[in-house]
Coordinates of C-alpha atoms and ligand atoms in Angstrom, one line a residue:
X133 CA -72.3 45.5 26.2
X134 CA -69.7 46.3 23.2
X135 CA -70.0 49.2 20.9
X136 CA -68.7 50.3 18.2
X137 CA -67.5 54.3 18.0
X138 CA -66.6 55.9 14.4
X139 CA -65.0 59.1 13.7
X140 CA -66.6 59.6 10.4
X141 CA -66.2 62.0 7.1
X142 CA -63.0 60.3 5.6
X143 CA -62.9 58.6 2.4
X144 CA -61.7 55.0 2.5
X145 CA -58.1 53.6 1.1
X146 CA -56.3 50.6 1.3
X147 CA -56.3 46.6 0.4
X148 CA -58.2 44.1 2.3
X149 CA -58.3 40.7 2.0
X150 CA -62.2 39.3 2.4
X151 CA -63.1 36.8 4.9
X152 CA -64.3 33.3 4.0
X153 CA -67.5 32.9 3.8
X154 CA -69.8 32.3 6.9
X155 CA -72.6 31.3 4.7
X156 CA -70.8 28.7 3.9
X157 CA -68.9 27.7 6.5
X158 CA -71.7 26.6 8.2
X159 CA -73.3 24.1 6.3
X160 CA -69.7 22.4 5.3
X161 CA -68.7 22.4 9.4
X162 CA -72.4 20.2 9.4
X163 CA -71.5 18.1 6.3
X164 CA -68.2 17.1 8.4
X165 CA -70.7 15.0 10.6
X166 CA -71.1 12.5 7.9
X167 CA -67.7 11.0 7.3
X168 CA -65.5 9.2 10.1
X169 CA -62.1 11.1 10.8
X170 CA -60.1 14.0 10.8
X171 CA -60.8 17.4 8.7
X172 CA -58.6 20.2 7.9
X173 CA -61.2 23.3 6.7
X174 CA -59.5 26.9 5.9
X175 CA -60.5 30.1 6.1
X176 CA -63.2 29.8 8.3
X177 CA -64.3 32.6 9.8
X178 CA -63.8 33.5 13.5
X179 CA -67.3 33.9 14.3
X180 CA -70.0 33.9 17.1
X181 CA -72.1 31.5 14.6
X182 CA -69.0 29.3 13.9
X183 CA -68.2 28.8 18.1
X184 CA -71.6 27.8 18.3
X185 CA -71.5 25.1 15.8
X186 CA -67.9 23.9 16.6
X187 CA -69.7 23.5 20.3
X188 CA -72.5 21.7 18.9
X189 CA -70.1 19.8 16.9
X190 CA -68.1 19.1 20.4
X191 CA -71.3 18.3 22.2
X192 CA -72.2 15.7 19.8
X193 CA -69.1 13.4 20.3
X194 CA -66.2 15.5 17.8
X195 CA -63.3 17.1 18.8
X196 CA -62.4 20.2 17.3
X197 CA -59.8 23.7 17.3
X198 CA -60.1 26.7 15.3
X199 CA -56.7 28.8 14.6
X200 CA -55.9 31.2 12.4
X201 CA -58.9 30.0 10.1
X202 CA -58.2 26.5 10.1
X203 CA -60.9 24.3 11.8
X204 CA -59.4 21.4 12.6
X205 CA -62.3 18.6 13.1
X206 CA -62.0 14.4 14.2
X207 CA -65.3 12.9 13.5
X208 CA -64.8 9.8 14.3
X209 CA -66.8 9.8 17.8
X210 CA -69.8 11.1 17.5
X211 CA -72.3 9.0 18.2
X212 CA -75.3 11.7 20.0
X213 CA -78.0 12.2 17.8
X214 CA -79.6 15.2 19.9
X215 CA -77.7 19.0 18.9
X216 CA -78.3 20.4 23.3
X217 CA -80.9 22.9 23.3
X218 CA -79.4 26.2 24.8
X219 CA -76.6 25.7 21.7
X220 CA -79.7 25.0 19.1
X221 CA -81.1 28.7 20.8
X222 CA -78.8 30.4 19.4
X223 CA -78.2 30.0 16.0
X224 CA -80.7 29.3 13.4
X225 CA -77.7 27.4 10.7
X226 CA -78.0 24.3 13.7
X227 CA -80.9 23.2 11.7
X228 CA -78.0 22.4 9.1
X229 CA -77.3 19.3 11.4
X230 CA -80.4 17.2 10.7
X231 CA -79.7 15.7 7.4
X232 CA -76.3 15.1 8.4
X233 CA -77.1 13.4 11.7
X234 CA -80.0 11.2 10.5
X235 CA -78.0 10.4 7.4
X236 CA -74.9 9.1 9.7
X237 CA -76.5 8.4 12.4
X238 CA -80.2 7.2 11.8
X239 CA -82.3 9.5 13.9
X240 CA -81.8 13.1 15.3
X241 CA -83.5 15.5 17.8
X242 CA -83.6 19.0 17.8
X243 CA -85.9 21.9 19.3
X244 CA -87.5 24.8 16.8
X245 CA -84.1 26.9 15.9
X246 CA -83.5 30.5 17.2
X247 CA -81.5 33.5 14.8
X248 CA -81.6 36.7 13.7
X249 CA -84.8 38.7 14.2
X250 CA -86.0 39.4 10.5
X251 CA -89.1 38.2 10.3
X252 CA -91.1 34.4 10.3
X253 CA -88.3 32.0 9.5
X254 CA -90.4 29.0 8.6
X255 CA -88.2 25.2 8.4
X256 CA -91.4 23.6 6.8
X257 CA -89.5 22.8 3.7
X258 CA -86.6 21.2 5.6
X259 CA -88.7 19.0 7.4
X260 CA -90.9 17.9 4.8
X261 CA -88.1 17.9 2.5
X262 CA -86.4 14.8 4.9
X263 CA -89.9 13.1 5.8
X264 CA -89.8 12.5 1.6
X265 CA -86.9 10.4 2.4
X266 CA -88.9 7.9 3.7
X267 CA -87.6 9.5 7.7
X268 CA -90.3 9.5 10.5
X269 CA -91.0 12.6 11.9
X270 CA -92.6 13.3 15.4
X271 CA -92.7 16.4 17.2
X272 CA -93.7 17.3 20.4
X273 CA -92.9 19.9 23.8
X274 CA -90.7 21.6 20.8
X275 CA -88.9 18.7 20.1
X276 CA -88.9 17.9 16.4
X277 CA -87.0 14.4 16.1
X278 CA -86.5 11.6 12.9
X279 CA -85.6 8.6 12.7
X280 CA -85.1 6.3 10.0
X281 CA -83.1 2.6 9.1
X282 CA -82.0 3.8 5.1
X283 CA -83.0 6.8 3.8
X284 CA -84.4 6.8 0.3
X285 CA -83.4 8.8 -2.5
X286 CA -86.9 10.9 -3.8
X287 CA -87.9 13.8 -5.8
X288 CA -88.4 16.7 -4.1
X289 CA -89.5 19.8 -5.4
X290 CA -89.2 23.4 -3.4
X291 CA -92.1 25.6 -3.2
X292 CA -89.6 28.5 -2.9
X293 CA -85.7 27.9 -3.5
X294 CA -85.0 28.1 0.1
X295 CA -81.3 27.8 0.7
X296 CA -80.6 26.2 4.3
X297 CA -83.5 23.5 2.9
X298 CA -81.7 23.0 -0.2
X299 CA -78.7 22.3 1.8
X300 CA -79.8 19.9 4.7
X301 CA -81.8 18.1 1.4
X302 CA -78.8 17.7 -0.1
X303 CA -76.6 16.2 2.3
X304 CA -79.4 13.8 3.7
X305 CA -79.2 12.6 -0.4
X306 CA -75.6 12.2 -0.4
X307 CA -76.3 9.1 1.9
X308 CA -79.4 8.0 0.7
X309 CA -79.8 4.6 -1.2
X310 CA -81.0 5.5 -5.1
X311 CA -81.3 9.1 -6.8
X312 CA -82.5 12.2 -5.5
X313 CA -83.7 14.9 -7.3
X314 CA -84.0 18.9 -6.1
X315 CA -86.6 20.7 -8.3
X316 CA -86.8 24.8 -7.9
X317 CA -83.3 24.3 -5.3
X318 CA -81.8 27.7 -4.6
X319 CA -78.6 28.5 -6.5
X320 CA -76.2 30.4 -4.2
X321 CA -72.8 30.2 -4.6
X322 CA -72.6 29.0 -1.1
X323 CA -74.8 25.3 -2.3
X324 CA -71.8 25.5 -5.1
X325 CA -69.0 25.3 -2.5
X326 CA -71.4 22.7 0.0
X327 CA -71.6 20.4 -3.0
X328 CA -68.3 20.9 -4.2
X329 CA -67.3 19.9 -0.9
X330 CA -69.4 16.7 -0.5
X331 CA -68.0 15.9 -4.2
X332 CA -64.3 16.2 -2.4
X333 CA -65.6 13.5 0.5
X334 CA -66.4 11.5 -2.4
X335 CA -70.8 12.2 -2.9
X336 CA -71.8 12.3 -6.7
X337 CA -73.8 15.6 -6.5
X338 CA -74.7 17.5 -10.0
X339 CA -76.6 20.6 -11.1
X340 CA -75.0 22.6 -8.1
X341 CA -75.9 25.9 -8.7
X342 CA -79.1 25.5 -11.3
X343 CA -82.3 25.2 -10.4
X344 CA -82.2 20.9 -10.7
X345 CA -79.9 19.4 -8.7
X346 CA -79.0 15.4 -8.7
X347 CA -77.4 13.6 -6.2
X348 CA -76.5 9.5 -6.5
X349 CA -76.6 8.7 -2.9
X350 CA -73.1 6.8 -1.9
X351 CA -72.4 3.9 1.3
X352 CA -69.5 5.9 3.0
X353 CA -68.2 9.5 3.0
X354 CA -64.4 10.2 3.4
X355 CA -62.9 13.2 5.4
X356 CA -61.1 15.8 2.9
X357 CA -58.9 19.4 3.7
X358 CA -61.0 22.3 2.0
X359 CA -60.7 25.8 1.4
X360 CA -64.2 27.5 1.9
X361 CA -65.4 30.5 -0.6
X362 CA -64.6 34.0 0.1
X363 CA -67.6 35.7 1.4
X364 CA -69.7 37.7 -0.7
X365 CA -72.1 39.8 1.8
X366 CA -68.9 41.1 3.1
X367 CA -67.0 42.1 -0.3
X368 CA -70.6 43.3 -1.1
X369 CA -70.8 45.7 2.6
X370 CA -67.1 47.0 1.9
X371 CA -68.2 48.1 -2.5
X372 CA -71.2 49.8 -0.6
X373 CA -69.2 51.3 1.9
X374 CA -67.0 53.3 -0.5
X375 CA -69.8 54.4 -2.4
X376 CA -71.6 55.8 0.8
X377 CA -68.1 57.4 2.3
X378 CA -66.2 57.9 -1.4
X379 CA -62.8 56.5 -1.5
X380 CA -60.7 54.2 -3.7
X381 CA -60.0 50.7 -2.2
X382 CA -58.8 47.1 -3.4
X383 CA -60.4 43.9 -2.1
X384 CA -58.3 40.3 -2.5
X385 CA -60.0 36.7 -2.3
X386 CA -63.0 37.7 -3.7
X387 CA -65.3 36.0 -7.1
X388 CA -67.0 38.8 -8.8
X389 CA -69.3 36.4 -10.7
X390 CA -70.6 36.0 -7.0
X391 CA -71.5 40.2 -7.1
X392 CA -72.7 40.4 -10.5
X393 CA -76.0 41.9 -8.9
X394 CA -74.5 44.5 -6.8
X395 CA -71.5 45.3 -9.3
X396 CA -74.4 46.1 -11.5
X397 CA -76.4 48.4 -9.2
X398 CA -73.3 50.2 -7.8
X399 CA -71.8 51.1 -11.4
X400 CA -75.5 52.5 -12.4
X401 CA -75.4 54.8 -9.0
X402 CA -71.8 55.3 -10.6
X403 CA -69.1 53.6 -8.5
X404 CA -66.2 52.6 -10.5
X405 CA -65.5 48.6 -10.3
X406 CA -63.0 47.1 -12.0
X407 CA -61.8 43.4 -11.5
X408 CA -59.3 41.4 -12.3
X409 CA -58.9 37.7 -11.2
X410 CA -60.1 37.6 -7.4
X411 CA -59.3 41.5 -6.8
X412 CA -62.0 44.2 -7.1
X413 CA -60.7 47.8 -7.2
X414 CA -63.6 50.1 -6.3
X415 CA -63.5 53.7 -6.1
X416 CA -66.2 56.5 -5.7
X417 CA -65.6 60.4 -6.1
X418 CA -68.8 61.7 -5.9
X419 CA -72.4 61.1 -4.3
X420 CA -73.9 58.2 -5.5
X421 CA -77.2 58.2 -8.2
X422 CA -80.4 57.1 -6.9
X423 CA -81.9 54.0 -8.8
X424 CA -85.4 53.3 -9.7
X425 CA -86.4 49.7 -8.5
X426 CA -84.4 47.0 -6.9
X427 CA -85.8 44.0 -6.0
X428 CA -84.6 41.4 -3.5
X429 CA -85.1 37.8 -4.8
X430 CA -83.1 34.5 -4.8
X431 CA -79.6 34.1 -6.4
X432 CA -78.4 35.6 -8.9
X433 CA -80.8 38.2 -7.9
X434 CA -80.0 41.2 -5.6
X435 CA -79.1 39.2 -2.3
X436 CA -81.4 40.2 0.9
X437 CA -78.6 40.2 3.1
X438 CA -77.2 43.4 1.1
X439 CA -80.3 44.8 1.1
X440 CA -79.8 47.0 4.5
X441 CA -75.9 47.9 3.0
X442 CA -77.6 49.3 -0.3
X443 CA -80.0 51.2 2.0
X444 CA -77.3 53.3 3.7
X445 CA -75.6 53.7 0.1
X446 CA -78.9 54.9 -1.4
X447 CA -79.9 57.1 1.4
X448 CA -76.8 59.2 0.7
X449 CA -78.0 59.1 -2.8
X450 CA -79.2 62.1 -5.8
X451 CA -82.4 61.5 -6.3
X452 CA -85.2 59.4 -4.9
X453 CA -85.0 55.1 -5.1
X454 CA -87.0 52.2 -3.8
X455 CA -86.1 49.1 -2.8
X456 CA -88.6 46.2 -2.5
X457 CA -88.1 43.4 0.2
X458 CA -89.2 40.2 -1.3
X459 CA -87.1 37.3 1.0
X460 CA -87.9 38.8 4.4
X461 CA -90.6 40.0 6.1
X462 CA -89.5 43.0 8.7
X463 CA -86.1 43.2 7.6
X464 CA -86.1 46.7 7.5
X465 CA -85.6 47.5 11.2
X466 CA -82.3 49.7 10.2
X467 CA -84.9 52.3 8.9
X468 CA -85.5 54.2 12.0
X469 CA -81.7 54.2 13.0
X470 CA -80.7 55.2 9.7
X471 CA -83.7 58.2 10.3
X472 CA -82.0 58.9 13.6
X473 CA -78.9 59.9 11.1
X474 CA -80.8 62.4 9.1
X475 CA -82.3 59.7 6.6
X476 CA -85.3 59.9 4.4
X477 CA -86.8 57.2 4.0
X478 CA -90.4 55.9 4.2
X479 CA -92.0 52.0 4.5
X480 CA -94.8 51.0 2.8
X481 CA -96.1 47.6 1.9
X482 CA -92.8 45.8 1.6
X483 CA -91.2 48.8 0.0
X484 CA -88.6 51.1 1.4
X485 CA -88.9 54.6 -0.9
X486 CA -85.4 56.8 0.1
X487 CA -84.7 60.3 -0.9
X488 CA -81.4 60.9 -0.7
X489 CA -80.1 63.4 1.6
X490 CA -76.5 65.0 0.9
X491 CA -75.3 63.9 4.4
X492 CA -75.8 62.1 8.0
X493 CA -75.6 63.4 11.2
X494 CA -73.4 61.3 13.7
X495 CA -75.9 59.8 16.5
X496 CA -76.3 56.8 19.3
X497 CA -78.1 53.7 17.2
X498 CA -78.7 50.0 17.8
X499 CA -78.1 47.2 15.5
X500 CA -81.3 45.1 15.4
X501 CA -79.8 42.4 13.5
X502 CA -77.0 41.4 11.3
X503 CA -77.1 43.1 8.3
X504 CA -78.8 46.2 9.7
X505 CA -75.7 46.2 12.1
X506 CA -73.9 46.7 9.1
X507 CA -75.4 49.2 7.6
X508 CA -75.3 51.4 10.8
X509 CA -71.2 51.3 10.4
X510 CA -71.2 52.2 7.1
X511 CA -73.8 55.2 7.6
X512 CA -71.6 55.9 10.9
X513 CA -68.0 56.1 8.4
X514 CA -69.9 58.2 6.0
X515 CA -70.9 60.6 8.6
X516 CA -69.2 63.6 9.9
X517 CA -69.2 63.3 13.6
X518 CA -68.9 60.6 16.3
X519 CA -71.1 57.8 15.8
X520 CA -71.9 55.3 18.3
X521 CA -73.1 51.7 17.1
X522 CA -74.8 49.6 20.3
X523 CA -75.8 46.1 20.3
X524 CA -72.5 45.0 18.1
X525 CA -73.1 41.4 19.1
X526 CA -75.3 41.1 16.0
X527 CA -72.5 42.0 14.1
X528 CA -70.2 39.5 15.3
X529 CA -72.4 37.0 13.7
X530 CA -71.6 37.6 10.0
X531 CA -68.1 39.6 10.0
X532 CA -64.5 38.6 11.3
X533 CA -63.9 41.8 13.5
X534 CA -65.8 44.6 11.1
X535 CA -63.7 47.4 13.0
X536 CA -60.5 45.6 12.2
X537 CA -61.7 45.5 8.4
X538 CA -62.8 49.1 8.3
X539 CA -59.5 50.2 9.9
X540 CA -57.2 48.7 7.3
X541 CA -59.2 50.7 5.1
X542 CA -58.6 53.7 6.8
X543 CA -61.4 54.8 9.2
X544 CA -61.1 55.4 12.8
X545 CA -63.5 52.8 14.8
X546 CA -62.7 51.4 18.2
X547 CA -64.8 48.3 19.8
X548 CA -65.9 49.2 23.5
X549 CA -66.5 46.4 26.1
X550 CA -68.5 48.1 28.9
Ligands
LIG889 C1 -79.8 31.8 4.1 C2 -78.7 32.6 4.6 C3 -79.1 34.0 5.0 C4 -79.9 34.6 3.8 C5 -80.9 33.7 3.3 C6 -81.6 34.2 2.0 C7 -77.3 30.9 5.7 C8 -76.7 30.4 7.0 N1 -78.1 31.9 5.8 O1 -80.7 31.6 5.2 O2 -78.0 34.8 5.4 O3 -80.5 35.8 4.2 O4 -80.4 32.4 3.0 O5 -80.6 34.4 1.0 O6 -77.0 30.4 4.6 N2 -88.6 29.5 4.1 C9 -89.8 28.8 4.3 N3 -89.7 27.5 4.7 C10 -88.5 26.9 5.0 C11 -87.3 27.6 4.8 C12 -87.4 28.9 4.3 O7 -90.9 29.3 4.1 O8 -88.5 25.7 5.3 C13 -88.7 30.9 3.7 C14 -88.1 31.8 4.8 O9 -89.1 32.1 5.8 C15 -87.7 33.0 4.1 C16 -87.3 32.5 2.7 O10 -87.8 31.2 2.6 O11 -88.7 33.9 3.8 C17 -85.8 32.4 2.5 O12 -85.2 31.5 3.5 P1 -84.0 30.6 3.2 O13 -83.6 30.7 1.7 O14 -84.3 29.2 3.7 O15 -82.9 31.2 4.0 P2 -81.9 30.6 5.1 O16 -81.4 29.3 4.6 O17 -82.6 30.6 6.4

């Protein structure tokens, strides 16, 4: 088991330069599947999420390394249709592969995905989305398989602007024969960069980012060298950090148009953010404001995988705030850890209603997931004491070595294999 221990109570200082984005890494490893030959794809993450795709990837007939941020990736063998089911286990974004395997390779099998534990993550709209193709689906002992001679291009419209549905939907269309059109897609910057990057292999994709996208399906992909987005969850976790702990930092590789809803809520709780180009400078002096309402919805609304970040950052708040969960069911299993730190807070009905208390006790607390993992750390840095974060897997899903991130900035946290 590996922990994470923070000597908290110091405000943070320094330049770090954000991580690419996992987000979207993931789907544009999956996209690689569809052209023949050899990809170059920077500032990829080193990640427990990304390992588990390259193996998939690896399993499935490629070849591929991962140095420094590079991925290096040769397509041109992969002729298994079938992502192996221990690897499908144990990471939800495999589901990514299905468009891209039926589209090069006319059928695929997978079994139901695994992930992070934050409530029913339904793949209805993935599946029906590529049975519109024309694709035959059959599933049975957990096996969900299609299988198709030519996909055809469709209209498809999304009863919620789901992103990983907007994503497999989009690469199966780069393939198809004829037009397809995505009504109500999701619009996160991480489709963006997917389509941007199937434009680069040579796919005529349009309306990336709005809520209609178009895609003109081509007869052959080519294999391109891309640079993948900075991540915004994690620039997001380090602006919240500073407002939780106080401190005056600078972040590099970063596209505030990607934060506009967070930039928004910190500078109302009153944390100073000023950008220029790709660099936020951030700096808090004083305990946050509370803030009435915020609302988790779909891009460019306040992003659900900030929502647990925000929490901590509230919770250390003036004044009493709520924040209402609208993505995910249960994703508010950091509530009772963050309680275990002195935190007020109280769950009702989707709602999360926090008075702010003026400071945390250090204490021994689990990461149930992700995000919540995240917020732990930053409740940890803001607290005086030794605090001890368990179950840091979860945290090695989303961020390239958190403790290594948090140190540059200044705070003492050591990672613990036991
Ligand atoms: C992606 C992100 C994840 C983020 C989420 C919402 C990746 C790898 N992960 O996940 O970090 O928290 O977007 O911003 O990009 N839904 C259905 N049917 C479906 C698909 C989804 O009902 O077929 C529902 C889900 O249960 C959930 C909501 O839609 O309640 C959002 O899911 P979705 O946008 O698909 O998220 P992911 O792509 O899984």
């Amino acid at each position: 088991m590996e922990t994470f221990t923070i000597e908290g109570g110091k405000p943070l200082s320094g330049t770090l330069r954000i991580q690419g984005a996992k987000n979207a890494a993931l789907p544009i490893l999956a996209a690689a599947v569809m052209a023949e030959g050899q990809f170059h794809i920077y500032d990829v993450p080193h990640l427990k999420d990304i390992e588990v795709m390259l193996q998939i990837l690896t399993a499935l007939g490629a070849k591929a390394t991962h140095t420094d941020g590079c991925v290096w990736l040769d397509t041109t063998s992969i002729s298994i249709g079938h992502v192996p089911d221990d690897l499908m286990g144990q990471m939800r974004s495999s589901i990514f592969l299905m468009g891209p395997l039926l589209a090069r390779l006319g059928e695929v099998t997978i079994s139901r995905p695994g992930g992070c534990l934050i409530g029913e993550r339904r793949i209805d709209l993935h599946l029906s989305g590529l049975t519109a193709f024309g694709a035959k689906m059959e599933e049975a002992d957990g096996y969900i398989s299609f299988r198709t001679k030519q996909l055809k291009g469709t209209n498809i419209f999304l009863s919620f602007p789901s992103v990983g549905a907007t994503e497999n939907i989009m690469m199966a269309a780069a393939l198809a024969k004829g037009t397809t059109r995505i009504c109500n897609a999701a619009r996160e910057p991480e489709i963006s960069d997917l389509a941007n990057f199937l434009n680069a292999m040579g796919a005529k994709i349009r309306g990336a980012g709005t809520d209609t996208i178009e895609i003109t399906g081509v007869q052959r992909l080519r294999p391109v060298s891309y640079r993948v987005i900075p991540d915004r969850i994690v620039a997001g976790t380090h602006i919240l950090a500073v407002g939780a702990a106080q401190g005056h930092i600078e972040l590099t590789n970063t596209i505030p148009e990607h934060l506009t809803a967070l930039i928004e809520v910190a500078r109302s709780c009153g944390v100073e953010i000023k950008t220029y180009h790709d660099i936020m400078e951030v700096k808090s002096t004083s305990r946050p404001r509370a803030i009435d309402r915020i609302i988790t919805s779909p891009f460019p609304g306040f992003p659900t995988d900030l929502q647990a970040q925000l929490m901590t950052f509230l919770a250390l708040a003036r004044g009493t705030s709520v924040i209402k969960e609208t993505v995910f069911e249960a994703r508010f299993r950091h509530v009772n850890e963050l309680a275990r730190m002195g935190a007020s807070i109280y769950v009702d009905l989707g709602s999360a209603f926090i008075r702010g208390v003026s400071r945390f006790n250090s204490a021994t607390v689990e990461a149930s997931d992700l995000r919540a993992g995240a917020a732990l750390v930053i409740a940890g840095i803001a607290a005086e004491g030794t605090t001890v974060v368990e179950q840091i897997h979860h945290i090695d899903r989303g961020y390239d070595r958190l403790e290594r991130q948090f140190e540059q900035l200044g705070a003492t946290i050591t990672r613990t294999i036991q």
